[in-house]
mmCIF file with all atom_site columns, C-alpha atoms in Angstrom:
data_model
loop_
_atom_site.group_PDB
_atom_site.id
_atom_site.type_symbol
_atom_site.label_atom_id
_atom_site.label_alt_id
_atom_site.label_comp_id
_atom_site.label_asym_id
_atom_site.label_entity_id
_atom_site.label_seq_id
_atom_site.pdbx_PDB_ins_code
_atom_site.Cartn_x
_atom_site.Cartn_y
_atom_site.Cartn_z
_atom_site.occupancy
_atom_site.B_iso_or_equiv
_atom_site.pdbx_formal_charge
_atom_site.auth_seq_id
_atom_site.auth_comp_id
_atom_site.auth_asym_id
_atom_site.auth_atom_id
_atom_site.pdbx_PDB_model_num
ATOM 1   C CA . GLU A 1 1   ? 67.386  74.231  102.878 1.00 85.00 ? 1   GLU A CA 1
ATOM 2   C CA . ALA A 1 2   ? 64.163  72.507  101.850 1.00 85.00 ? 2   ALA A CA 1
ATOM 3   C CA . ILE A 1 3   ? 64.130  70.485  105.068 1.00 81.00 ? 3   ILE A CA 1
ATOM 4   C CA . GLY A 1 4   ? 63.452  73.711  106.970 1.00 81.00 ? 4   GLY A CA 1
ATOM 5   C CA . ASN A 1 5   ? 60.104  73.986  105.208 1.00 78.00 ? 5   ASN A CA 1
ATOM 6   C CA . GLY A 1 6   ? 58.980  70.481  106.102 1.00 81.00 ? 6   GLY A CA 1
ATOM 7   C CA . SER A 1 7   ? 60.103  66.920  105.894 1.00 83.00 ? 7   SER A CA 1
ATOM 8   C CA . SER A 1 8   ? 59.048  64.007  103.706 1.00 88.00 ? 8   SER A CA 1
ATOM 9   C CA . ASP A 1 9   ? 60.288  60.449  103.365 1.00 91.00 ? 9   ASP A CA 1
ATOM 10  C CA . GLN A 1 10  ? 61.781  61.246  99.966  1.00 92.00 ? 10  GLN A CA 1
ATOM 11  C CA . LEU A 1 11  ? 63.576  64.367  101.202 1.00 91.00 ? 11  LEU A CA 1
ATOM 12  C CA . GLU A 1 12  ? 64.926  62.542  104.254 1.00 91.00 ? 12  GLU A CA 1
ATOM 13  C CA . ALA A 1 13  ? 66.185  59.712  102.021 1.00 93.00 ? 13  ALA A CA 1
ATOM 14  C CA . GLU A 1 14  ? 67.876  62.174  99.640  1.00 93.00 ? 14  GLU A CA 1
ATOM 15  C CA . ILE A 1 15  ? 69.550  64.057  102.483 1.00 92.00 ? 15  ILE A CA 1
ATOM 16  C CA . ASP A 1 16  ? 70.665  60.800  104.100 1.00 93.00 ? 16  ASP A CA 1
ATOM 17  C CA . ALA A 1 17  ? 72.185  59.610  100.807 1.00 95.00 ? 17  ALA A CA 1
ATOM 18  C CA . LEU A 1 18  ? 73.881  62.962  100.222 1.00 94.00 ? 18  LEU A CA 1
ATOM 19  C CA . GLY A 1 19  ? 75.252  62.959  103.767 1.00 92.00 ? 19  GLY A CA 1
ATOM 20  C CA . LYS A 1 20  ? 76.721  59.471  103.387 1.00 94.00 ? 20  LYS A CA 1
ATOM 21  C CA . VAL A 1 21  ? 78.317  60.236  100.025 1.00 94.00 ? 21  VAL A CA 1
ATOM 22  C CA . TRP A 1 22  ? 79.634  63.596  101.237 1.00 92.00 ? 22  TRP A CA 1
ATOM 23  C CA . LYS A 1 23  ? 81.158  62.001  104.339 1.00 93.00 ? 23  LYS A CA 1
ATOM 24  C CA . LYS A 1 24  ? 82.765  59.255  102.243 1.00 93.00 ? 24  LYS A CA 1
ATOM 25  C CA . VAL A 1 25  ? 84.150  61.577  99.557  1.00 91.00 ? 25  VAL A CA 1
ATOM 26  C CA . TYR A 1 26  ? 85.061  64.660  101.609 1.00 90.00 ? 26  TYR A CA 1
ATOM 27  C CA . GLY A 1 27  ? 85.340  63.219  105.104 1.00 92.00 ? 27  GLY A CA 1
ATOM 28  C CA . SER A 1 28  ? 83.371  66.073  106.650 1.00 94.00 ? 28  SER A CA 1
ATOM 29  C CA . LYS A 1 29  ? 80.055  66.570  108.396 1.00 94.00 ? 29  LYS A CA 1
ATOM 30  C CA . PHE A 1 30  ? 79.026  69.551  106.263 1.00 95.00 ? 30  PHE A CA 1
ATOM 31  C CA . VAL A 1 31  ? 75.743  68.002  105.090 1.00 95.00 ? 31  VAL A CA 1
ATOM 32  C CA . GLU A 1 32  ? 74.865  66.849  108.609 1.00 94.00 ? 32  GLU A CA 1
ATOM 33  C CA . ILE A 1 33  ? 75.648  70.300  110.034 1.00 95.00 ? 33  ILE A CA 1
ATOM 34  C CA . GLN A 1 34  ? 73.549  72.037  107.376 1.00 94.00 ? 34  GLN A CA 1
ATOM 35  C CA . TYR A 1 35  ? 70.708  69.521  107.891 1.00 93.00 ? 35  TYR A CA 1
ATOM 36  C CA . ASN A 1 36  ? 70.698  70.237  111.619 1.00 92.00 ? 36  ASN A CA 1
ATOM 37  C CA . PHE A 1 37  ? 70.836  73.976  110.991 1.00 94.00 ? 37  PHE A CA 1
ATOM 38  C CA . PHE A 1 38  ? 67.806  74.016  108.707 1.00 92.00 ? 38  PHE A CA 1
ATOM 39  C CA . SER A 1 39  ? 65.741  71.343  110.464 1.00 89.00 ? 39  SER A CA 1
ATOM 40  C CA . VAL A 1 40  ? 66.432  72.105  114.136 1.00 87.00 ? 40  VAL A CA 1
ATOM 41  C CA . ASP A 1 41  ? 68.728  75.055  114.847 1.00 88.00 ? 41  ASP A CA 1
ATOM 42  C CA . LEU A 1 42  ? 67.156  77.740  112.652 1.00 88.00 ? 42  LEU A CA 1
ATOM 43  C CA . ARG A 1 43  ? 64.552  79.058  115.029 1.00 85.00 ? 43  ARG A CA 1
ATOM 44  C CA . PRO A 1 44  ? 61.246  80.158  113.496 1.00 83.00 ? 44  PRO A CA 1
ATOM 45  C CA . GLU A 1 45  ? 61.753  83.782  114.563 1.00 82.00 ? 45  GLU A CA 1
ATOM 46  C CA . PHE A 1 46  ? 65.001  83.867  112.537 1.00 89.00 ? 46  PHE A CA 1
ATOM 47  C CA . LYS A 1 47  ? 63.688  82.222  109.342 1.00 90.00 ? 47  LYS A CA 1
ATOM 48  C CA . LYS A 1 48  ? 62.093  85.365  107.925 1.00 91.00 ? 48  LYS A CA 1
ATOM 49  C CA . HIS A 1 49  ? 65.050  87.536  108.920 1.00 94.00 ? 49  HIS A CA 1
ATOM 50  C CA . ARG A 1 50  ? 67.470  85.051  107.335 1.00 94.00 ? 50  ARG A CA 1
ATOM 51  C CA . ARG A 1 51  ? 65.448  85.097  104.110 1.00 93.00 ? 51  ARG A CA 1
ATOM 52  C CA . GLU A 1 52  ? 65.646  88.917  104.060 1.00 96.00 ? 52  GLU A CA 1
ATOM 53  C CA . LEU A 1 53  ? 69.413  88.714  104.583 1.00 97.00 ? 53  LEU A CA 1
ATOM 54  C CA . ILE A 1 54  ? 69.771  86.195  101.749 1.00 96.00 ? 54  ILE A CA 1
ATOM 55  C CA . ASP A 1 55  ? 67.763  88.474  99.452  1.00 97.00 ? 55  ASP A CA 1
ATOM 56  C CA . ARG A 1 56  ? 70.078  91.372  100.395 1.00 98.00 ? 56  ARG A CA 1
ATOM 57  C CA . TYR A 1 57  ? 73.074  89.155  99.670  1.00 98.00 ? 57  TYR A CA 1
ATOM 58  C CA . ILE A 1 58  ? 71.741  88.322  96.203  1.00 97.00 ? 58  ILE A CA 1
ATOM 59  C CA . GLY A 1 59  ? 71.226  92.012  95.375  1.00 97.00 ? 59  GLY A CA 1
ATOM 60  C CA . LEU A 1 60  ? 74.636  93.015  96.738  1.00 97.00 ? 60  LEU A CA 1
ATOM 61  C CA . ARG A 1 61  ? 76.298  90.191  94.885  1.00 97.00 ? 61  ARG A CA 1
ATOM 62  C CA . LYS A 1 62  ? 74.837  91.527  91.613  1.00 97.00 ? 62  LYS A CA 1
ATOM 63  C CA . GLU A 1 63  ? 76.253  94.963  92.448  1.00 96.00 ? 63  GLU A CA 1
ATOM 64  C CA . PHE A 1 64  ? 79.645  93.404  93.212  1.00 96.00 ? 64  PHE A CA 1
ATOM 65  C CA . ASP A 1 65  ? 79.632  91.427  89.961  1.00 96.00 ? 65  ASP A CA 1
ATOM 66  C CA . GLY A 1 66  ? 78.842  94.628  88.056  1.00 95.00 ? 66  GLY A CA 1
ATOM 67  C CA . ALA A 1 67  ? 81.628  96.583  89.794  1.00 93.00 ? 67  ALA A CA 1
ATOM 68  C CA . GLU A 1 68  ? 84.059  93.728  89.213  1.00 91.00 ? 68  GLU A CA 1
ATOM 69  C CA . LYS A 1 69  ? 83.129  93.455  85.521  1.00 92.00 ? 69  LYS A CA 1
ATOM 70  C CA . ALA A 1 70  ? 83.354  97.240  85.045  1.00 88.00 ? 70  ALA A CA 1
ATOM 71  C CA . LYS A 1 71  ? 86.659  97.268  86.946  1.00 81.00 ? 71  LYS A CA 1
ATOM 72  C CA . ASP A 1 72  ? 85.249  100.031 89.158  1.00 86.00 ? 72  ASP A CA 1
ATOM 73  C CA . PRO A 1 73  ? 87.272  100.025 92.399  1.00 87.00 ? 73  PRO A CA 1
ATOM 74  C CA . SER A 1 74  ? 85.410  103.084 93.743  1.00 90.00 ? 74  SER A CA 1
ATOM 75  C CA . LYS A 1 75  ? 82.396  100.861 94.455  1.00 93.00 ? 75  LYS A CA 1
ATOM 76  C CA . LEU A 1 76  ? 84.359  97.990  95.976  1.00 94.00 ? 76  LEU A CA 1
ATOM 77  C CA . ALA A 1 77  ? 85.226  99.442  99.404  1.00 93.00 ? 77  ALA A CA 1
ATOM 78  C CA . PRO A 1 78  ? 81.626  100.380 100.300 1.00 95.00 ? 78  PRO A CA 1
ATOM 79  C CA . LEU A 1 79  ? 80.439  97.005  99.022  1.00 96.00 ? 79  LEU A CA 1
ATOM 80  C CA . GLY A 1 80  ? 83.165  95.239  100.988 1.00 96.00 ? 80  GLY A CA 1
ATOM 81  C CA . ASP A 1 81  ? 82.127  96.914  104.222 1.00 97.00 ? 81  ASP A CA 1
ATOM 82  C CA . THR A 1 82  ? 78.488  96.056  103.533 1.00 97.00 ? 82  THR A CA 1
ATOM 83  C CA . PHE A 1 83  ? 79.366  92.408  102.880 1.00 98.00 ? 83  PHE A CA 1
ATOM 84  C CA . ASN A 1 84  ? 81.323  92.342  106.145 1.00 98.00 ? 84  ASN A CA 1
ATOM 85  C CA . SER A 1 85  ? 78.301  93.648  108.082 1.00 98.00 ? 85  SER A CA 1
ATOM 86  C CA . LEU A 1 86  ? 75.979  91.257  106.286 1.00 98.00 ? 86  LEU A CA 1
ATOM 87  C CA . GLY A 1 87  ? 78.284  88.368  107.186 1.00 98.00 ? 87  GLY A CA 1
ATOM 88  C CA . ASP A 1 88  ? 78.058  89.407  110.832 1.00 98.00 ? 88  ASP A CA 1
ATOM 89  C CA . GLU A 1 89  ? 74.250  89.513  110.619 1.00 97.00 ? 89  GLU A CA 1
ATOM 90  C CA . LEU A 1 90  ? 74.130  86.050  109.047 1.00 97.00 ? 90  LEU A CA 1
ATOM 91  C CA . GLY A 1 91  ? 76.442  84.849  111.801 1.00 95.00 ? 91  GLY A CA 1
ATOM 92  C CA . GLU A 1 92  ? 73.925  86.137  114.349 1.00 94.00 ? 92  GLU A CA 1
ATOM 93  C CA . VAL A 1 93  ? 71.281  83.790  112.902 1.00 94.00 ? 93  VAL A CA 1
ATOM 94  C CA . ASN A 1 94  ? 73.933  81.011  112.874 1.00 93.00 ? 94  ASN A CA 1
ATOM 95  C CA . ASP A 1 95  ? 74.106  80.707  109.086 1.00 96.00 ? 95  ASP A CA 1
ATOM 96  C CA . SER A 1 96  ? 77.849  80.174  108.930 1.00 96.00 ? 96  SER A CA 1
ATOM 97  C CA . TYR A 1 97  ? 77.812  79.035  105.310 1.00 97.00 ? 97  TYR A CA 1
ATOM 98  C CA . MET A 1 98  ? 76.258  82.252  104.011 1.00 97.00 ? 98  MET A CA 1
ATOM 99  C CA . ALA A 1 99  ? 78.295  84.340  106.455 1.00 98.00 ? 99  ALA A CA 1
ATOM 100 C CA . ALA A 1 100 ? 81.393  82.774  104.883 1.00 98.00 ? 100 ALA A CA 1
ATOM 101 C CA . GLN A 1 101 ? 80.167  83.735  101.416 1.00 98.00 ? 101 GLN A CA 1
ATOM 102 C CA . CYS A 1 102 ? 79.847  87.341  102.578 1.00 98.00 ? 102 CYS A CA 1
ATOM 103 C CA . TYR A 1 103 ? 83.277  87.369  104.210 1.00 98.00 ? 103 TYR A CA 1
ATOM 104 C CA . ARG A 1 104 ? 84.846  85.942  101.066 1.00 98.00 ? 104 ARG A CA 1
ATOM 105 C CA . THR A 1 105 ? 83.394  88.770  98.980  1.00 97.00 ? 105 THR A CA 1
ATOM 106 C CA . TYR A 1 106 ? 84.467  91.261  101.668 1.00 98.00 ? 106 TYR A CA 1
ATOM 107 C CA . ALA A 1 107 ? 88.049  90.015  101.310 1.00 97.00 ? 107 ALA A CA 1
ATOM 108 C CA . VAL A 1 108 ? 87.974  90.138  97.512  1.00 97.00 ? 108 VAL A CA 1
ATOM 109 C CA . CYS A 1 109 ? 86.660  93.734  97.572  1.00 96.00 ? 109 CYS A CA 1
ATOM 110 C CA . TYR A 1 110 ? 89.939  94.841  99.173  1.00 96.00 ? 110 TYR A CA 1
ATOM 111 C CA . GLU A 1 111 ? 92.365  92.593  97.295  1.00 96.00 ? 111 GLU A CA 1
ATOM 112 C CA . ASP A 1 112 ? 95.075  93.972  95.027  1.00 94.00 ? 112 ASP A CA 1
ATOM 113 C CA . THR A 1 113 ? 93.748  91.951  92.086  1.00 92.00 ? 113 THR A CA 1
ATOM 114 C CA . LEU A 1 114 ? 90.800  94.376  91.854  1.00 92.00 ? 114 LEU A CA 1
ATOM 115 C CA . ASN A 1 115 ? 92.298  97.491  93.427  1.00 91.00 ? 115 ASN A CA 1
ATOM 116 C CA . GLY A 1 116 ? 95.949  97.594  92.414  1.00 90.00 ? 116 GLY A CA 1
ATOM 117 C CA . ASP A 1 117 ? 97.863  100.009 94.680  1.00 90.00 ? 117 ASP A CA 1
ATOM 118 C CA . ARG A 1 118 ? 94.578  101.141 96.304  1.00 91.00 ? 118 ARG A CA 1
ATOM 119 C CA . ALA A 1 119 ? 94.138  97.696  97.880  1.00 94.00 ? 119 ALA A CA 1
ATOM 120 C CA . ASP A 1 120 ? 93.645  97.434  101.635 1.00 96.00 ? 120 ASP A CA 1
ATOM 121 C CA . LEU A 1 121 ? 95.343  94.161  102.371 1.00 97.00 ? 121 LEU A CA 1
ATOM 122 C CA . ARG A 1 122 ? 94.663  94.414  106.107 1.00 97.00 ? 122 ARG A CA 1
ATOM 123 C CA . LYS A 1 123 ? 90.934  94.290  105.406 1.00 97.00 ? 123 LYS A CA 1
ATOM 124 C CA . ALA A 1 124 ? 91.473  91.532  102.847 1.00 97.00 ? 124 ALA A CA 1
ATOM 125 C CA . CYS A 1 125 ? 93.389  89.560  105.477 1.00 97.00 ? 125 CYS A CA 1
ATOM 126 C CA . GLU A 1 126 ? 90.598  90.101  107.990 1.00 97.00 ? 126 GLU A CA 1
ATOM 127 C CA . GLY A 1 127 ? 88.020  88.950  105.425 1.00 97.00 ? 127 GLY A CA 1
ATOM 128 C CA . TRP A 1 128 ? 89.955  85.792  104.622 1.00 98.00 ? 128 TRP A CA 1
ATOM 129 C CA . SER A 1 129 ? 90.299  85.048  108.336 1.00 97.00 ? 129 SER A CA 1
ATOM 130 C CA . LEU A 1 130 ? 86.548  85.443  108.880 1.00 98.00 ? 130 LEU A CA 1
ATOM 131 C CA . PHE A 1 131 ? 85.827  83.290  105.813 1.00 98.00 ? 131 PHE A CA 1
ATOM 132 C CA . LEU A 1 132 ? 88.071  80.499  107.102 1.00 98.00 ? 132 LEU A CA 1
ATOM 133 C CA . GLN A 1 133 ? 86.519  80.600  110.575 1.00 98.00 ? 133 GLN A CA 1
ATOM 134 C CA . ALA A 1 134 ? 82.983  80.457  109.187 1.00 98.00 ? 134 ALA A CA 1
ATOM 135 C CA . ARG A 1 135 ? 83.824  77.575  106.849 1.00 97.00 ? 135 ARG A CA 1
ATOM 136 C CA . GLU A 1 136 ? 85.468  75.681  109.695 1.00 97.00 ? 136 GLU A CA 1
ATOM 137 C CA . GLY A 1 137 ? 82.238  76.165  111.658 1.00 95.00 ? 137 GLY A CA 1
ATOM 138 C CA . VAL A 1 138 ? 80.346  74.123  109.062 1.00 97.00 ? 138 VAL A CA 1
ATOM 139 C CA . ASP A 1 139 ? 83.217  71.702  108.389 1.00 97.00 ? 139 ASP A CA 1
ATOM 140 C CA . LEU A 1 140 ? 83.538  72.775  104.759 1.00 96.00 ? 140 LEU A CA 1
ATOM 141 C CA . LYS A 1 141 ? 87.164  72.635  103.720 1.00 93.00 ? 141 LYS A CA 1
ATOM 142 C CA . ASP A 1 142 ? 86.957  72.563  99.950  1.00 92.00 ? 142 ASP A CA 1
ATOM 143 C CA . THR A 1 143 ? 89.016  74.090  97.157  1.00 94.00 ? 143 THR A CA 1
ATOM 144 C CA . ALA A 1 144 ? 87.783  77.616  97.994  1.00 96.00 ? 144 ALA A CA 1
ATOM 145 C CA . TYR A 1 145 ? 88.773  77.088  101.632 1.00 97.00 ? 145 TYR A CA 1
ATOM 146 C CA . ASN A 1 146 ? 92.238  75.829  100.674 1.00 96.00 ? 146 ASN A CA 1
ATOM 147 C CA . ALA A 1 147 ? 92.880  78.750  98.307  1.00 97.00 ? 147 ALA A CA 1
ATOM 148 C CA . ALA A 1 148 ? 91.698  81.236  100.935 1.00 98.00 ? 148 ALA A CA 1
ATOM 149 C CA . LYS A 1 149 ? 93.934  79.638  103.551 1.00 98.00 ? 149 LYS A CA 1
ATOM 150 C CA . VAL A 1 150 ? 96.986  80.012  101.309 1.00 98.00 ? 150 VAL A CA 1
ATOM 151 C CA . ARG A 1 151 ? 96.124  83.667  100.623 1.00 98.00 ? 151 ARG A CA 1
ATOM 152 C CA . PHE A 1 152 ? 95.456  84.366  104.303 1.00 98.00 ? 152 PHE A CA 1
ATOM 153 C CA . GLU A 1 153 ? 98.747  82.776  105.367 1.00 97.00 ? 153 GLU A CA 1
ATOM 154 C CA . THR A 1 154 ? 100.587 84.812  102.723 1.00 97.00 ? 154 THR A CA 1
ATOM 155 C CA . LEU A 1 155 ? 99.035  88.054  103.976 1.00 97.00 ? 155 LEU A CA 1
ATOM 156 C CA . VAL A 1 156 ? 99.834  87.133  107.586 1.00 96.00 ? 156 VAL A CA 1
ATOM 157 C CA . ALA A 1 157 ? 103.454 86.378  106.640 1.00 96.00 ? 157 ALA A CA 1
ATOM 158 C CA . GLU A 1 158 ? 103.654 89.773  104.942 1.00 95.00 ? 158 GLU A CA 1
ATOM 159 C CA . GLY A 1 159 ? 102.446 91.448  108.160 1.00 95.00 ? 159 GLY A CA 1
ATOM 160 C CA . TYR A 1 160 ? 98.898  92.392  107.172 1.00 96.00 ? 160 TYR A CA 1
ATOM 161 C CA . SER A 1 161 ? 97.236  90.737  110.171 1.00 91.00 ? 161 SER A CA 1
ATOM 162 C CA . SER A 1 162 ? 98.792  93.090  112.728 1.00 73.00 ? 162 SER A CA 1
ATOM 163 C CA . PRO A 1 163 ? 97.120  96.385  113.688 1.00 70.00 ? 163 PRO A CA 1
ATOM 164 C CA . GLU A 1 164 ? 97.911  99.416  111.576 1.00 62.00 ? 164 GLU A CA 1
ATOM 165 C CA . VAL A 1 165 ? 100.744 101.562 112.935 1.00 50.00 ? 165 VAL A CA 1
ATOM 166 C CA . GLU A 1 166 ? 100.008 105.282 113.274 1.00 51.00 ? 166 GLU A CA 1
ATOM 167 C CA . GLY A 1 167 ? 101.468 107.238 110.383 1.00 47.00 ? 167 GLY A CA 1
ATOM 168 C CA . GLU A 1 168 ? 101.454 104.212 108.133 1.00 53.00 ? 168 GLU A CA 1
ATOM 169 C CA . ALA A 1 169 ? 99.659  104.466 104.798 1.00 53.00 ? 169 ALA A CA 1
ATOM 170 C CA . GLU A 1 170 ? 96.230  102.804 105.033 1.00 52.00 ? 170 GLU A CA 1
ATOM 171 C CA . GLY A 1 171 ? 96.411  99.172  104.025 1.00 51.00 ? 171 GLY A CA 1
ATOM 172 C CA . GLY A 1 172 ? 100.200 99.251  103.805 1.00 53.00 ? 172 GLY A CA 1
ATOM 173 C CA . PRO A 1 173 ? 102.578 96.762  105.371 1.00 52.00 ? 173 PRO A CA 1
ATOM 174 C CA . PRO A 1 174 ? 103.894 97.313  108.910 1.00 49.00 ? 174 PRO A CA 1
ATOM 175 C CA . ALA A 1 175 ? 106.601 99.937  109.377 1.00 43.00 ? 175 ALA A CA 1
#
């Protein structure tokens, strides 16, 4: 992210070294993609807006952590929807990494691990799908990606990716 504020020989050398090591260890272009995003693709008119979105993310994430710790599912659905919208906004400024972070939290807000029988696994499935797409956009297929992919595929196999059938309980499996 620092490269977006200006370059220096030292910063360029550090990013180059990180990119080479990342490519060797993980076999992906994540560092190169992020470098290009911050140094070239993030247009000046979007920098301030992106910073505002990141600040909103930080505040919302604190609210989510509090709701999760307090085991308060009544706050999770509104937070989930807000994270989904925030992910879309970050996608509009082409910050796929942070959009993915939002979509991941969106998915978790509707999961049965936090909501029990009040879970909305259709929305969780949608969130995991959006998370995977955003991570693929920055070539970041790490442990979080792999776990999300397994969960997404499980939800798809259980029928939660198809549209809700009229008369079906919200978030329930297909009739």
